[in-house]
Coordinates of C-alpha atoms in Angstrom, one line a residue:
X1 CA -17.8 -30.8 46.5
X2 CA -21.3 -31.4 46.3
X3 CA -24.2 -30.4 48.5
X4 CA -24.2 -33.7 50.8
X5 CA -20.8 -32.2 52.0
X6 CA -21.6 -29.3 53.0
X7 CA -25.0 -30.0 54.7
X8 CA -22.6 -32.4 57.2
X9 CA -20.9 -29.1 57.8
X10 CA -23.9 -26.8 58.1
X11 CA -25.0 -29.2 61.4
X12 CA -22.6 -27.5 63.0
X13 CA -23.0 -24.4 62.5
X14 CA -25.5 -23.2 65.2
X15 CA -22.6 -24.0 67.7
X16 CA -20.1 -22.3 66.0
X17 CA -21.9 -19.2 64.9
X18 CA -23.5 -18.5 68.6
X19 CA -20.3 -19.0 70.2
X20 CA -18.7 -16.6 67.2
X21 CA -21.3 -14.0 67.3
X22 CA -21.0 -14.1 71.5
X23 CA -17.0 -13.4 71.4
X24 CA -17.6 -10.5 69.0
X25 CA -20.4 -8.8 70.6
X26 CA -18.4 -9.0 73.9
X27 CA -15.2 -8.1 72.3
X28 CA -17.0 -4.8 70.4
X29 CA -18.6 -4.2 74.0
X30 CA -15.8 -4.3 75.8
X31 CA -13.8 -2.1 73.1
X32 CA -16.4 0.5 73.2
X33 CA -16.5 0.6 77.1
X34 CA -12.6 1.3 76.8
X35 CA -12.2 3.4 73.3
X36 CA -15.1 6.0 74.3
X37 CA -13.9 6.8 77.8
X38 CA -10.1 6.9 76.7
X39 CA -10.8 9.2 74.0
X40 CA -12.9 11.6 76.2
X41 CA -9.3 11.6 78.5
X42 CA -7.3 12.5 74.9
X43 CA -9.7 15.1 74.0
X44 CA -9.4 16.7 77.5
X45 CA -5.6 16.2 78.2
X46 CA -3.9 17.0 74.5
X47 CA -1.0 16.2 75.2
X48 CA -2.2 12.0 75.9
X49 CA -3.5 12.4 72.5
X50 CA 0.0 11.1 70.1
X51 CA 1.2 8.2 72.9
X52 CA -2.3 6.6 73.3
X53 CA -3.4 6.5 69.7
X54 CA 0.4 5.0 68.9
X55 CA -0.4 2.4 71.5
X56 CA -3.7 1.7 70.6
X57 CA -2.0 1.8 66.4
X58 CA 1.5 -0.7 67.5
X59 CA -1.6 -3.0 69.2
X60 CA -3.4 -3.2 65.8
X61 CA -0.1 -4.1 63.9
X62 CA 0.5 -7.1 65.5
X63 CA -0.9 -10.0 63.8
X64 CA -4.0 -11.4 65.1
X65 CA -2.7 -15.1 65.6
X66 CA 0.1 -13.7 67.4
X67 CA -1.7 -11.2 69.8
X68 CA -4.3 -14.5 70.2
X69 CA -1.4 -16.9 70.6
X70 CA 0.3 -14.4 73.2
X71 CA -2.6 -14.2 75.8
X72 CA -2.2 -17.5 76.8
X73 CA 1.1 -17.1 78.8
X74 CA 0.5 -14.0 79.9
X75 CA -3.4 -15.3 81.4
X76 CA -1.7 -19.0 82.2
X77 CA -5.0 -20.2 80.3
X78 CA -6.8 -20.9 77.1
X79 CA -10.4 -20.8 75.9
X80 CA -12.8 -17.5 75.8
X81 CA -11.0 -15.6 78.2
X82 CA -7.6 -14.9 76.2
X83 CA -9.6 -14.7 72.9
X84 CA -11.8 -12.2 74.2
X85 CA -9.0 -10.5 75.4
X86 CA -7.1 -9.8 72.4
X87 CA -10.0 -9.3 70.4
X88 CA -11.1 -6.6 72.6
X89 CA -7.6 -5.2 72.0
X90 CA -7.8 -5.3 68.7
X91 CA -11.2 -3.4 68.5
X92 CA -9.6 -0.2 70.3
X93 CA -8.5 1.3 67.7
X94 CA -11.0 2.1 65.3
X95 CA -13.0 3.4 67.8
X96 CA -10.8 5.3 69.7
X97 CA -9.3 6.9 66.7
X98 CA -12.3 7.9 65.1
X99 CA -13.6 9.4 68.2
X100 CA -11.0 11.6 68.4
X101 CA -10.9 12.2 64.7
X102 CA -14.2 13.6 65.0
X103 CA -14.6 15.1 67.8
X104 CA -11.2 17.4 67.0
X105 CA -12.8 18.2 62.9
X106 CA -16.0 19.6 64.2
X107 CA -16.1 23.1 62.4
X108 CA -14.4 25.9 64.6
X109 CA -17.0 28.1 64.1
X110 CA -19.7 26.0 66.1
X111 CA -17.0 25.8 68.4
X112 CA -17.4 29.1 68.6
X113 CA -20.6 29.7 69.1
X114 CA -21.0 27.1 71.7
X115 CA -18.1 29.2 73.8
X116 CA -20.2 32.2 72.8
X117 CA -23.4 30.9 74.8
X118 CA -21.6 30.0 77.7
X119 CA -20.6 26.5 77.3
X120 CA -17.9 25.2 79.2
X121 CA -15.4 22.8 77.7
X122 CA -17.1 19.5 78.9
X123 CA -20.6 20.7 77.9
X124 CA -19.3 21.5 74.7
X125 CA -17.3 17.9 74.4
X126 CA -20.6 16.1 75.1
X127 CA -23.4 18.6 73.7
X128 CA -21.4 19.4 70.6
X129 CA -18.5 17.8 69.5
X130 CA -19.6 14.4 70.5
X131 CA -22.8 14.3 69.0
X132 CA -21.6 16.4 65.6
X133 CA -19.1 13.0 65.5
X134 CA -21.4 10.2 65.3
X135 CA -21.3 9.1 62.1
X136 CA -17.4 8.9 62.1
X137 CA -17.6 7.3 65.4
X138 CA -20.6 4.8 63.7
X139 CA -17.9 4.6 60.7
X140 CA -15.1 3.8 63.6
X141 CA -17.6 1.0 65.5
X142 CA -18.6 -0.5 62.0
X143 CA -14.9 -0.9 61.2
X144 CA -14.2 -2.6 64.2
X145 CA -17.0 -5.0 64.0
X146 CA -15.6 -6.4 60.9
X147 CA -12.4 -6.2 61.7
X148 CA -13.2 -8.3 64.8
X149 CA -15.5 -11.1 63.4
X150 CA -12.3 -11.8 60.8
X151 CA -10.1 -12.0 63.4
X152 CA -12.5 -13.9 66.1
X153 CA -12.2 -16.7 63.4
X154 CA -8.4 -17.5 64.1
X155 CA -9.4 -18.0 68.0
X156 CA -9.6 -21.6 67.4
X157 CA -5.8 -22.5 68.4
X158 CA -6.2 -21.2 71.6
X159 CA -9.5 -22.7 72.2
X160 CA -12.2 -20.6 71.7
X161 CA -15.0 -22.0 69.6
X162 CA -15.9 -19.9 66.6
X163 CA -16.0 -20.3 62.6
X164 CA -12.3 -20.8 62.5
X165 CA -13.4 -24.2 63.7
X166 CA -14.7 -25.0 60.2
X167 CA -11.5 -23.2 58.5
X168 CA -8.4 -24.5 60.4
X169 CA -10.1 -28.1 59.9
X170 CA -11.2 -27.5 56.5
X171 CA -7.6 -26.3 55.7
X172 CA -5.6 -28.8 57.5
X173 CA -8.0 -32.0 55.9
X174 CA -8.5 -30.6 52.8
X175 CA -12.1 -30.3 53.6
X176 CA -13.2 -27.3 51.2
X177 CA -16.9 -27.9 52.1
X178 CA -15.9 -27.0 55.6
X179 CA -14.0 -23.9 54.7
X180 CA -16.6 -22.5 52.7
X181 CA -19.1 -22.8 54.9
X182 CA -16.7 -21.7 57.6
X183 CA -15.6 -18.3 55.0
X184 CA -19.6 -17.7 54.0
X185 CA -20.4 -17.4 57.6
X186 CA -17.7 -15.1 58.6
X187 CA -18.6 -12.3 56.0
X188 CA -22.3 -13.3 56.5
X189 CA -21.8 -12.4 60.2
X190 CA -19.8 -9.1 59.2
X191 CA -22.3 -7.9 57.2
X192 CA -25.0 -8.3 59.2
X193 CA -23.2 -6.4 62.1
X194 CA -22.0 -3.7 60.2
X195 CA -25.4 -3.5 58.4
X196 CA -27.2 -3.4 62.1
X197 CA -24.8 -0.7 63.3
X198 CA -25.5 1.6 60.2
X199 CA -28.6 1.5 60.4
X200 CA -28.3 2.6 64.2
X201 CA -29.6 0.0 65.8
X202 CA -30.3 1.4 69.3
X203 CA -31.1 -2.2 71.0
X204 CA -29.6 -5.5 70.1
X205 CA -31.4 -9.0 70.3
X206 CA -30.6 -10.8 73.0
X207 CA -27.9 -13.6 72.2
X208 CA -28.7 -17.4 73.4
X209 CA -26.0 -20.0 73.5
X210 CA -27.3 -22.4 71.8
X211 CA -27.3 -25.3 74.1
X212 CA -29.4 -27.7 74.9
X213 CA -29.9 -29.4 79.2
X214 CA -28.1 -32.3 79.5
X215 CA -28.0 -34.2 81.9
X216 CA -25.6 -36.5 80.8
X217 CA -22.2 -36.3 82.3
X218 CA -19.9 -34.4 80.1
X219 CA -16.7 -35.0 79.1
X220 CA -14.2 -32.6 76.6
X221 CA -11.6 -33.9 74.2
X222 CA -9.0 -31.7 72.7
X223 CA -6.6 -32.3 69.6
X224 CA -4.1 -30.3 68.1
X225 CA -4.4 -29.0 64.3
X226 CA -3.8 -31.8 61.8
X227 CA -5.6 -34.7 60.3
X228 CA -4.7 -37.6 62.8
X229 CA -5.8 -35.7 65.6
X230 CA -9.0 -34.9 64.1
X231 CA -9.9 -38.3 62.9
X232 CA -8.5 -39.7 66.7
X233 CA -10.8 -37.3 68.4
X234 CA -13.7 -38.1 66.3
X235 CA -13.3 -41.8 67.3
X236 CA -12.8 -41.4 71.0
X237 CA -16.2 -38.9 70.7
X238 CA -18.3 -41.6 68.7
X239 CA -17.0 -44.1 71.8
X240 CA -17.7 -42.1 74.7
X241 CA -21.3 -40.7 73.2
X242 CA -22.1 -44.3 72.4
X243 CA -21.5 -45.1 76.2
X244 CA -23.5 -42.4 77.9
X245 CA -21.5 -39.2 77.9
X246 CA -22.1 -35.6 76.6
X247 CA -18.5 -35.0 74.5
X248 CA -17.3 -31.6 73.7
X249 CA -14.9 -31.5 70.8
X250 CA -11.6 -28.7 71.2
X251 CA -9.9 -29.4 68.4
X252 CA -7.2 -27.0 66.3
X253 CA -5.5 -26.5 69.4
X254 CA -1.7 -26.1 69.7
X255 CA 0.7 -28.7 70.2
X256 CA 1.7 -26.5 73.9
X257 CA -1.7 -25.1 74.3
X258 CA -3.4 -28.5 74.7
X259 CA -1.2 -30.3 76.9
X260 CA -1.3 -27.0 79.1
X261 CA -5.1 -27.0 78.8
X262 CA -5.2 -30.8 80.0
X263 CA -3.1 -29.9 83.1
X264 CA -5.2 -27.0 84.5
X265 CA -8.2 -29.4 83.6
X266 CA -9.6 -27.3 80.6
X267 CA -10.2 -30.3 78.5
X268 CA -10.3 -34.2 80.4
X269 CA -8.6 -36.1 77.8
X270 CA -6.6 -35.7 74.4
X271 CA -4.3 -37.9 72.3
X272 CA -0.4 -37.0 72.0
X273 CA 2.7 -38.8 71.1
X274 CA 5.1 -40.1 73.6
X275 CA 8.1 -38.3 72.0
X276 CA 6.0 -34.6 72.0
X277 CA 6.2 -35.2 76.0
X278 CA 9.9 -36.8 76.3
X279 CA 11.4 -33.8 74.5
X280 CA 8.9 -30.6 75.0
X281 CA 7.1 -31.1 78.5
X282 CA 10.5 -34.0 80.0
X283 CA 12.7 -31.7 78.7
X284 CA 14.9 -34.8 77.7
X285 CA 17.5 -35.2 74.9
X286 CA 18.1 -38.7 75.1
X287 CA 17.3 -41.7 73.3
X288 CA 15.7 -44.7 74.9
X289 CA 13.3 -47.5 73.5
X290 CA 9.6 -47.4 73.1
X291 CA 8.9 -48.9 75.8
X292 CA 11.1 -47.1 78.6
X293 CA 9.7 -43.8 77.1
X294 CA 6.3 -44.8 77.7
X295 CA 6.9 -45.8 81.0
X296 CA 8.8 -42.8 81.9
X297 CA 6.5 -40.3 80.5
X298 CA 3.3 -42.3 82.4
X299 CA 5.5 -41.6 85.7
X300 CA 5.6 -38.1 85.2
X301 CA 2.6 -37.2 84.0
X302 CA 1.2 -38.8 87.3
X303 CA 3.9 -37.1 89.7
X304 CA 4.3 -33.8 88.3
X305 CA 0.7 -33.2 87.2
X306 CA -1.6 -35.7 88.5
X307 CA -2.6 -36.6 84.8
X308 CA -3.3 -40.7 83.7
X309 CA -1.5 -42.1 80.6
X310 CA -4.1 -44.7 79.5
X311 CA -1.4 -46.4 76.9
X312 CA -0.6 -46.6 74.0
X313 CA -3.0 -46.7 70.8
X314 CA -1.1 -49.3 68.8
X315 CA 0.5 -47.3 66.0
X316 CA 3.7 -44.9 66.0
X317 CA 3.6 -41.5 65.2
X318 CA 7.2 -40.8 64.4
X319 CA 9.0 -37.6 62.7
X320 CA 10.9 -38.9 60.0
X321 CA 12.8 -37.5 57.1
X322 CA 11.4 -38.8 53.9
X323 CA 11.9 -38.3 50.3
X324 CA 10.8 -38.8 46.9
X325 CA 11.9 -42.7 46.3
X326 CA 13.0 -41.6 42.6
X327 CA 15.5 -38.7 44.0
X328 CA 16.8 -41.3 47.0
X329 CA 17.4 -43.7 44.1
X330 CA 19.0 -41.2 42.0
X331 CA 21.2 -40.1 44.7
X332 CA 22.2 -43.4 46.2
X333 CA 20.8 -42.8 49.6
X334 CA 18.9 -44.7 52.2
X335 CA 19.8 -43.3 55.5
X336 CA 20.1 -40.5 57.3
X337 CA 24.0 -40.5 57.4
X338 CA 24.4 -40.8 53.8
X339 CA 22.0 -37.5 53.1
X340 CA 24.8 -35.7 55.6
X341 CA 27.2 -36.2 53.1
X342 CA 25.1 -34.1 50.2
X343 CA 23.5 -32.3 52.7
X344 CA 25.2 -28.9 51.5
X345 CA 23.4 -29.3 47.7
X346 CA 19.9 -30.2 49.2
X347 CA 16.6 -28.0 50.8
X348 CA 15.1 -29.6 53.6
X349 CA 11.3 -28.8 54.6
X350 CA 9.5 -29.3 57.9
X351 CA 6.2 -28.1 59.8
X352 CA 5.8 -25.0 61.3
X353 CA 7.3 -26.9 64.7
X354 CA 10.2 -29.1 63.5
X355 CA 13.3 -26.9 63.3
X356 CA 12.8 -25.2 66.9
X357 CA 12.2 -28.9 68.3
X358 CA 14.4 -31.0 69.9
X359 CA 14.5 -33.6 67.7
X360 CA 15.6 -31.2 64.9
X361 CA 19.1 -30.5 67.3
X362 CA 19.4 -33.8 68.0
X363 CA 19.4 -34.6 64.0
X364 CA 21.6 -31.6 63.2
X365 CA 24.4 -32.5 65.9
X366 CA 24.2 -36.2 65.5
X367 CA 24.4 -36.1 61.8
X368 CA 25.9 -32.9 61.2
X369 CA 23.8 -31.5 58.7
X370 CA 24.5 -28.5 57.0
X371 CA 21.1 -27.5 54.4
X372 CA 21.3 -25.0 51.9
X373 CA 17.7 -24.1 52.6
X374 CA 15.5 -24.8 55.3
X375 CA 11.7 -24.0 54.4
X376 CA 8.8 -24.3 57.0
X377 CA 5.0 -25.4 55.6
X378 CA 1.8 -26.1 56.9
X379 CA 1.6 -29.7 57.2
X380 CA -1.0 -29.9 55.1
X381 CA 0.9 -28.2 52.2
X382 CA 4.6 -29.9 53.7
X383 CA 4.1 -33.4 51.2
X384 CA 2.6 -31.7 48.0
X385 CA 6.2 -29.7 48.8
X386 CA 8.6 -32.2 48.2
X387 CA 6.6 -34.4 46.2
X388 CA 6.7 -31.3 43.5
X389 CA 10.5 -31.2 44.1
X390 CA 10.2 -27.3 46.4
X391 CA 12.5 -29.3 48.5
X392 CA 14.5 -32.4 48.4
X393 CA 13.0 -34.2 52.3
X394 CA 10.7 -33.1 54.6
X395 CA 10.0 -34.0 58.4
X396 CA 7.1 -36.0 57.6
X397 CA 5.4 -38.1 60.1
X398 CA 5.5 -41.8 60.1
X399 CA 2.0 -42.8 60.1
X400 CA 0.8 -40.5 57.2
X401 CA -0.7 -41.6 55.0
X402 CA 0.8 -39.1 52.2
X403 CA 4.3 -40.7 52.1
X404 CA 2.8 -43.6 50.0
X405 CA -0.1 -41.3 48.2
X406 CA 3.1 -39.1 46.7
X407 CA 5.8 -42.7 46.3
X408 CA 8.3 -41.2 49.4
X409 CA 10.7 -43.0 51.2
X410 CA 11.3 -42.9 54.9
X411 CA 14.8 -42.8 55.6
X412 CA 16.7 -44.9 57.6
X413 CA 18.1 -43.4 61.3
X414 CA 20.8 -45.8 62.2
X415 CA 22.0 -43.3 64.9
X416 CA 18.8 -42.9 66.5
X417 CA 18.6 -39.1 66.6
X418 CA 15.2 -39.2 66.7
X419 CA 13.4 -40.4 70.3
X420 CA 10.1 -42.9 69.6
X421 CA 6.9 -40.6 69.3
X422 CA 4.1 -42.4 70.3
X423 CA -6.7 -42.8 75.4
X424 CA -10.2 -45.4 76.5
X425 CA -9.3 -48.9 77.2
X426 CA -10.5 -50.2 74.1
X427 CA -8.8 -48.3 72.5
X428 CA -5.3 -49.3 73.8
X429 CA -2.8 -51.5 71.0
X430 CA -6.1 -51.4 68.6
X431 CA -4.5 -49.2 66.0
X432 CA -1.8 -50.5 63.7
X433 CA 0.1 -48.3 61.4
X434 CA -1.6 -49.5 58.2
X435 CA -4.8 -48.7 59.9
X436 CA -3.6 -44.9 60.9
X437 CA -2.5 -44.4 57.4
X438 CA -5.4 -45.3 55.9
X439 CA -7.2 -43.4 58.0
X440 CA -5.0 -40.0 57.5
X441 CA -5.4 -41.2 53.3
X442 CA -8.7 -41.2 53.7
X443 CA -9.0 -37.4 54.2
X444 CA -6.3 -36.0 53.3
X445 CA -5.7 -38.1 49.9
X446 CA -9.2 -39.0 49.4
X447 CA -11.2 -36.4 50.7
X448 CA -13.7 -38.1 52.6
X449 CA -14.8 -36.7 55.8
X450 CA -13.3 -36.9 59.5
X451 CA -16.5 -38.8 60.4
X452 CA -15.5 -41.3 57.6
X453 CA -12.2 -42.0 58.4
X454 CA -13.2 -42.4 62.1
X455 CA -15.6 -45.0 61.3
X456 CA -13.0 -47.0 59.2
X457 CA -10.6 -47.0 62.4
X458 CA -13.7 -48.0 64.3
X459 CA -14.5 -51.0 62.1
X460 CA -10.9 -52.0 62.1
X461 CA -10.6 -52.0 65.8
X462 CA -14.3 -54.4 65.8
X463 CA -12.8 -56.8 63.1

């Protein structure tokens, strides 16, 4: 890593970091403007006291990727809106609990004495007990805050800019320039905030997005969370920007979560793999060629959503079960059919998606497969796993550029289990497969930057 690297990262940060800071200070905001008045109802009505702060507690022990990745369904949308949502959920607590806390451990005594002057319950809520528990409710908001800048950065997947931009890229290309950067601004930003709230604070700076006028017309691409998508993105950004437009990059997003986002016009365009729509979005099981999937899933996309299939890039994006070549020669295998057979003595990984797929069903009762383990990785972690023997074959993807970095071998699928996976004009039948896999090698093997390998594929598709 050298400092070259991470200045390309730092140009991004003033996005990131405004739209980060934004999302916590309205999360925080909206916690307060919930945790203060709920706890003045607990400390008035007793008896709410056990069932709110167990709600508030069973909302905090849900993991923040989840509570993020469950707002989406329940809003039909992605973006701010559900992030600021379950971050403001997950602020509650500490607040609301430490309100109560200290309100309810004020000494009896000036309890007392406040009844003894003539103070009825509410003045003595808000001219005594209240104020006495500041600094645990100060201890409560400062808790909070940095509980909520950690876990605004995992708001990525469900599209809401913020630091986790630099980290779920970082992680996924191997880019440790962009996940330093990404991890140093994070606990930058929480100890500024819980520095500013200790000290008291009583008026905030205002907060400017950092944006710029343009005039331009503007266009947003999406991609999902691994290195192909990033380094396709780049490229159709570079080509659009080059031709006049004002491109907004959404990438880390969920397989689901983009298509859905592309549909109720969140983003305008993304790239995804004609086998992703045949079996997730068609809902079909069956095999048919290249070609009539293509064709099909263009039909579709136009009837049931109104959404354009430009065409194809070129290369195919397949799932594929590969191993290391040096076990499949040891073992005698080459296809699909003959790992069914040793099945039973083997471990099988796959990405965090494969085995609730359709394609992994349509393997399992075509084959008949019967694993001894079944392990799920990152994909970024998925090829270091089987080249370092974790696991005998993995659902790698064809294009990647690993399977020849770590010597695997793709096999054979003689019963086609597996349906063909497969925009800009240009664009269209420019990519070959050696291309793609350079380009993935390029970051994740090589470690050279998304902007890198999107300028190879450029230069390829000029030659």
């Amino acid at each position: 890593m050298n400092w070259s690297a991470i200045e390309a990262q730092l140009a991004h940060l003033p996005d990131y970091l405004s739209a980060h800071l934004l999302l916590t200070i309205g999360a925080l905001a909206a916690g307060v403007a919930i945790s203060l008045p709920l706890a003045v109802l607990v400390l008035r009505v007793r008896p709410l006291a056990a069932p709110v702060l167990a709600t508030a507690g069973v909302i905090q022990t849900i993991p923040g990727l989840a509570l993020l990745a469950l707002m989406v369904p329940l809003l039909g949308r992605i973006g701010v809106v559900p992030a600021l949502l379950a971050l403001t959920l997950y602020s509650v607590l500490p607040v609301l609990r430490n309100t109560v806390t200290g309100a309810l451990e004020v000494d009896r005594n000036v309890l007392e004495a406040a009844r003894g002057i003539g103070m009825t319950a509410t003045q003595t809520l808000f001219r005594v007990q209240l104020p006495l528990a500041l600094p645990t409710i100060v201890a409560g908001l400062r808790t909070a805050a940095v509980w909520t800048v950690g876990t605004a950065t995992l708001s990525t997947p469900v599209g809401a800019t913020s630091l986790g931009n630099y980290i779920f890229s970082g992680l996924q290309t191997q880019n440790m320039a962009a996940v330093l950067v990404g991890c140093a601004a994070a606990a930058a930003l929480a100890i500024s905030l819980d520095g500013l709230i200790r000290l008291g604070l009583g008026s905030w700076p205002r907060i400017q997005p950092l944006l710029h006028p343009d005039s331009r017309p503007r266009v947003i691409v999406g991609a999902k969370t691994f290195t192909e998508q990033y380094i396709l993105a780049r490229l159709i950004s570079d080509r659009l920007e080059a031709r006049g437009f004002a491109v907004e990059l959404r990438d880390g997003l969920g397989s689901t979560v983009v298509f859905d986002a592309l549909v109720a016009g969140e983003i305008d365009l993304y790239v995804d793999y004609t086998g992703t729509l045949w079996a997730n979005h068609m809902g079909r099981g069956d095999s048919e060629s290249a070609a009539a999937v293509l064709d099909e899933a263009e039909r579709w996309l136009d009837a049931e959503h109104g959404a354009l299939l430009l065409g194809p890039l070129g290369f195919e994006n397949a799932y594929a079960l590969a191993m290391r070549r040096e076990q499949a020669r040891e073992l005698g295998v080459e296809t699909l059919e003959e790992v069914a057979a040793l099945s039973p003595g083997l471990a099988i990984g796959g990405d965090y998606e494969f085995f609730a797929r359709p394609e992994w069903e349509a393997l399992r009762e075509s084959y008949g497969f019967d694993f001894a383990r079944q392990r799920s990785f990152d994909a970024s972690l998925m090829y270091g796993a089987v080249a370092d023997g974790h696991v005998d074959l993995i659902s790698a993807f064809s294009s990647d550029g690993r399977i020849a970095a770590f010597d695997l071998v793709v096999l054979e699928d003689p019963l086609q289990a597996l349906p063909p996976l497969a925009a800009l004009r240009p664009l269209i039948d420019a990519i070959d497969d050696a291309d793609m896999r350079m380009a993935n090698k390029l970051v994740d093997v090589d470690h050279r930057s998304i902007q890198e390998a999107a300028d190879y594929l450029a230069s390829s598709i000029a030659r």
